[in-house]
PDB file of C-alpha atoms in Angstrom:
ATOM      1  CA  MET X   1     -57.983  29.308   4.301  1.00  0.00           C
ATOM      2  CA  ILE X   2     -54.851  26.832   4.172  1.00  0.00           C
ATOM      3  CA  ARG X   3     -54.642  24.212   2.740  1.00  0.00           C
ATOM      4  CA  ALA X   4     -52.040  21.054   2.018  1.00  0.00           C
ATOM      5  CA  ILE X   5     -51.810  19.023  -1.008  1.00  0.00           C
ATOM      6  CA  ARG X   6     -49.683  15.939   0.137  1.00  0.00           C
ATOM      7  CA  ALA X   7     -47.869  14.722   3.241  1.00  0.00           C
ATOM      8  CA  GLY X   8     -45.216  16.751   4.310  1.00  0.00           C
ATOM      9  CA  GLY X   9     -46.235  19.227   1.058  1.00  0.00           C
ATOM     10  CA  GLY X  10     -46.389  22.184   3.289  1.00  0.00           C
ATOM     11  CA  PRO X  11     -48.909  24.828   3.303  1.00  0.00           C
ATOM     12  CA  GLN X  12     -50.295  27.064   0.339  1.00  0.00           C
ATOM     13  CA  TYR X  13     -51.443  30.203   0.640  1.00  0.00           C
ATOM     14  CA  PRO X  14     -54.130  31.984  -2.358  1.00  0.00           C
ATOM     15  CA  GLN X  15     -52.318  33.711  -4.416  1.00  0.00           C
ATOM     16  CA  PRO X  16     -52.712  37.535  -4.416  1.00  0.00           C
ATOM     17  CA  ALA X  17     -53.369  39.408  -7.272  1.00  0.00           C
ATOM     18  CA  THR X  18     -51.673  42.280  -7.830  1.00  0.00           C
ATOM     19  CA  GLU X  19     -48.874  40.588  -9.390  1.00  0.00           C
ATOM     20  CA  ALA X  20     -48.802  40.612 -13.011  1.00  0.00           C
ATOM     21  CA  PRO X  21     -47.173  37.563 -14.631  1.00  0.00           C
ATOM     22  CA  ALA X  22     -44.086  38.483 -16.483  1.00  0.00           C
ATOM     23  CA  ALA X  23     -43.829  39.485 -19.960  1.00  0.00           C
ATOM     24  CA  ARG X  24     -43.045  36.224 -22.168  1.00  0.00           C
ATOM     25  CA  ARG X  25     -42.995  35.499 -25.355  1.00  0.00           C
ATOM     26  CA  THR X  26     -43.201  31.552 -27.495  1.00  0.00           C
ATOM     27  CA  VAL X  27     -40.552  30.463 -30.058  1.00  0.00           C
ATOM     28  CA  VAL X  28     -40.726  28.033 -31.739  1.00  0.00           C
ATOM     29  CA  PHE X  29     -37.850  25.559 -32.762  1.00  0.00           C
ATOM     30  CA  VAL X  30     -38.005  23.335 -35.652  1.00  0.00           C
ATOM     31  CA  CYS X  31     -36.521  19.224 -35.204  1.00  0.00           C
ATOM     32  CA  PRO X  32     -34.461  18.175 -38.682  1.00  0.00           C
ATOM     33  CA  GLN X  33     -36.904  14.988 -37.950  1.00  0.00           C
ATOM     34  CA  GLY X  34     -40.253  17.727 -38.711  1.00  0.00           C
ATOM     35  CA  HIS X  35     -41.806  18.135 -35.638  1.00  0.00           C
ATOM     36  CA  ASN X  36     -41.352  21.322 -34.234  1.00  0.00           C
ATOM     37  CA  VAL X  37     -40.424  22.952 -30.209  1.00  0.00           C
ATOM     38  CA  GLU X  38     -42.119  25.374 -27.933  1.00  0.00           C
ATOM     39  CA  VAL X  39     -40.263  27.084 -25.677  1.00  0.00           C
ATOM     40  CA  THR X  40     -42.041  30.058 -23.891  1.00  0.00           C
ATOM     41  CA  PHE X  41     -39.188  33.059 -22.826  1.00  0.00           C
ATOM     42  CA  ALA X  42     -38.966  35.883 -20.472  1.00  0.00           C
ATOM     43  CA  ALA X  43     -39.739  38.791 -23.100  1.00  0.00           C
ATOM     44  CA  ASP X  44     -36.342  40.451 -22.733  1.00  0.00           C
ATOM     45  CA  ALA X  45     -34.325  37.502 -22.906  1.00  0.00           C
ATOM     46  CA  GLU X  46     -31.886  36.681 -25.447  1.00  0.00           C
ATOM     47  CA  THR X  47     -33.297  34.077 -28.150  1.00  0.00           C
ATOM     48  CA  PRO X  48     -30.857  30.560 -28.707  1.00  0.00           C
ATOM     49  CA  GLU X  49     -30.225  30.233 -32.556  1.00  0.00           C
ATOM     50  CA  VAL X  50     -30.295  26.409 -31.888  1.00  0.00           C
ATOM     51  CA  TRP X  51     -32.875  24.240 -29.427  1.00  0.00           C
ATOM     52  CA  GLU X  52     -31.556  20.354 -27.803  1.00  0.00           C
ATOM     53  CA  CYS X  53     -35.280  18.728 -29.707  1.00  0.00           C
ATOM     54  CA  PRO X  54     -37.135  16.719 -26.312  1.00  0.00           C
ATOM     55  CA  LYS X  55     -37.538  13.468 -28.608  1.00  0.00           C
ATOM     56  CA  HIS X  56     -33.657  13.489 -30.757  1.00  0.00           C
ATOM     57  CA  GLY X  57     -31.350  15.225 -29.296  1.00  0.00           C
ATOM     58  CA  THR X  58     -31.050  16.725 -32.675  1.00  0.00           C
ATOM     59  CA  GLU X  59     -30.511  21.127 -32.073  1.00  0.00           C
ATOM     60  CA  SER X  60     -33.250  22.710 -33.905  1.00  0.00           C
ATOM     61  CA  ARG X  61     -33.220  25.797 -35.054  1.00  0.00           C
ATOM     62  CA  VAL X  62     -35.566  28.610 -34.381  1.00  0.00           C
ATOM     63  CA  TRP X  63     -37.833  29.050 -37.542  1.00  0.00           C
ATOM     64  CA  TYR X  64     -40.825  31.474 -35.537  1.00  0.00           C
ATOM     65  CA  SER X  65     -41.266  34.713 -32.994  1.00  0.00           C
ATOM     66  CA  ASP X  66     -43.209  36.977 -31.986  1.00  0.00           C
ATOM     67  CA  THR X  67     -40.323  38.838 -32.034  1.00  0.00           C
ATOM     68  CA  GLY X  68     -39.411  38.065 -36.165  1.00  0.00           C
ATOM     69  CA  VAL X  69     -36.198  35.324 -34.957  1.00  0.00           C
ATOM     70  CA  GLY X  70     -35.705  32.774 -37.449  1.00  0.00           C
ATOM     71  CA  GLY X  71     -38.100  32.272 -40.011  1.00  0.00           C
ATOM     72  CA  GLU X  72     -38.778  30.431 -43.443  1.00  0.00           C
ATOM     73  CA  GLU X  73     -35.031  30.384 -44.172  1.00  0.00           C
ATOM     74  CA  ASN X  74     -34.317  28.309 -41.166  1.00  0.00           C
ATOM     75  CA  ALA X  75     -36.984  25.813 -41.900  1.00  0.00           C
ATOM     76  CA  VAL X  76     -36.456  22.551 -43.066  1.00  0.00           C
ATOM     77  CA  PRO X  77     -36.734  21.789 -46.469  1.00  0.00           C
ATOM     78  CA  ARG X  78     -39.181  19.483 -47.709  1.00  0.00           C
ATOM     79  CA  THR X  79     -39.132  17.336 -50.142  1.00  0.00           C
ATOM     80  CA  GLY X  80     -42.162  17.261 -51.669  1.00  0.00           C
ATOM     81  CA  LYS X  81     -42.186  13.696 -52.309  1.00  0.00           C
ATOM     82  CA  THR X  82     -44.895  11.344 -51.847  1.00  0.00           C
ATOM     83  CA  HIS X  83     -45.346   8.305 -50.394  1.00  0.00           C
ATOM     84  CA  TRP X  84     -45.487   6.272 -53.252  1.00  0.00           C
ATOM     85  CA  GLU X  85     -42.831   8.158 -54.710  1.00  0.00           C
ATOM     86  CA  GLN X  86     -40.531   7.556 -52.151  1.00  0.00           C
ATOM     87  CA  LEU X  87     -41.757   3.738 -52.147  1.00  0.00           C
ATOM     88  CA  CYS X  88     -40.598   3.737 -55.772  1.00  0.00           C
ATOM     89  CA  SER X  89     -37.028   5.797 -54.136  1.00  0.00           C
ATOM     90  CA  ARG X  90     -36.149   2.696 -52.512  1.00  0.00           C
ATOM     91  CA  ARG X  91     -37.775  -0.610 -54.555  1.00  0.00           C
ATOM     92  CA  SER X  92     -37.973  -1.420 -57.770  1.00  0.00           C
ATOM     93  CA  GLU X  93     -42.081  -1.972 -59.023  1.00  0.00           C
ATOM     94  CA  PRO X  94     -41.043  -6.007 -59.414  1.00  0.00           C
ATOM     95  CA  GLU X  95     -39.664  -5.928 -55.965  1.00  0.00           C
ATOM     96  CA  LEU X  96     -42.886  -4.498 -54.784  1.00  0.00           C
ATOM     97  CA  GLU X  97     -45.322  -6.944 -56.226  1.00  0.00           C
ATOM     98  CA  GLN X  98     -42.530  -9.962 -54.774  1.00  0.00           C
ATOM     99  CA  LEU X  99     -43.097  -8.467 -51.164  1.00  0.00           C
ATOM    100  CA  LEU X 100     -47.422  -8.541 -52.391  1.00  0.00           C
ATOM    101  CA  ALA X 101     -46.988 -11.560 -52.594  1.00  0.00           C
ATOM    102  CA  GLU X 102     -45.556 -12.789 -49.822  1.00  0.00           C
ATOM    103  CA  ARG X 103     -47.036 -10.609 -47.457  1.00  0.00           C
ATOM    104  CA  LEU X 104     -50.483 -12.008 -48.528  1.00  0.00           C
ATOM    105  CA  SER X 105     -49.709 -15.434 -48.559  1.00  0.00           C
ATOM    106  CA  GLU X 106     -48.112 -14.924 -44.770  1.00  0.00           C
ATOM    107  CA  LEU X 107     -51.776 -13.873 -43.955  1.00  0.00           C
ATOM    108  CA  ARG X 108     -53.820 -16.430 -45.903  1.00  0.00           C
ATOM    109  CA  ALA X 109     -51.950 -18.935 -44.162  1.00  0.00           C
ATOM    110  CA  ALA X 110     -52.111 -17.207 -40.912  1.00  0.00           C
ATOM    111  CA  ARG X 111     -55.991 -17.718 -41.904  1.00  0.00           C
ATOM    112  CA  VAL X 112     -56.248 -21.293 -42.005  1.00  0.00           C
ATOM    113  CA  SER X 113     -54.484 -21.959 -39.177  1.00  0.00           C
ATOM    114  CA  VAL X 114     -56.429 -19.284 -36.710  1.00  0.00           C
ATOM    115  CA  GLY X 115     -60.444 -20.918 -38.050  1.00  0.00           C
TER     116      GLY X 115
END
């Protein structure tokens, strides 16, 4: 059976089941921004120490590999602060109360002008 996917795409033949896929392994890199980047390599390929993050362009470090390269010591350290603690480190409580009052008055003014 011959199929064409698109014009000029050429024929596609069914792949014979005689060829086994190459052995591979997954390496997880952790970005400084905190998310993971999973990259699949051939099983015999050398694992790089860093990988460029596709979202931020920063250097991601090896965190986990099927071969045990990397590990917790390469993970991004977490501060352990809650959102509230982070907010309080940037603004004082009176500033937060003032900001809340301003935003609420803006919302109330917008509601009055619409209705």
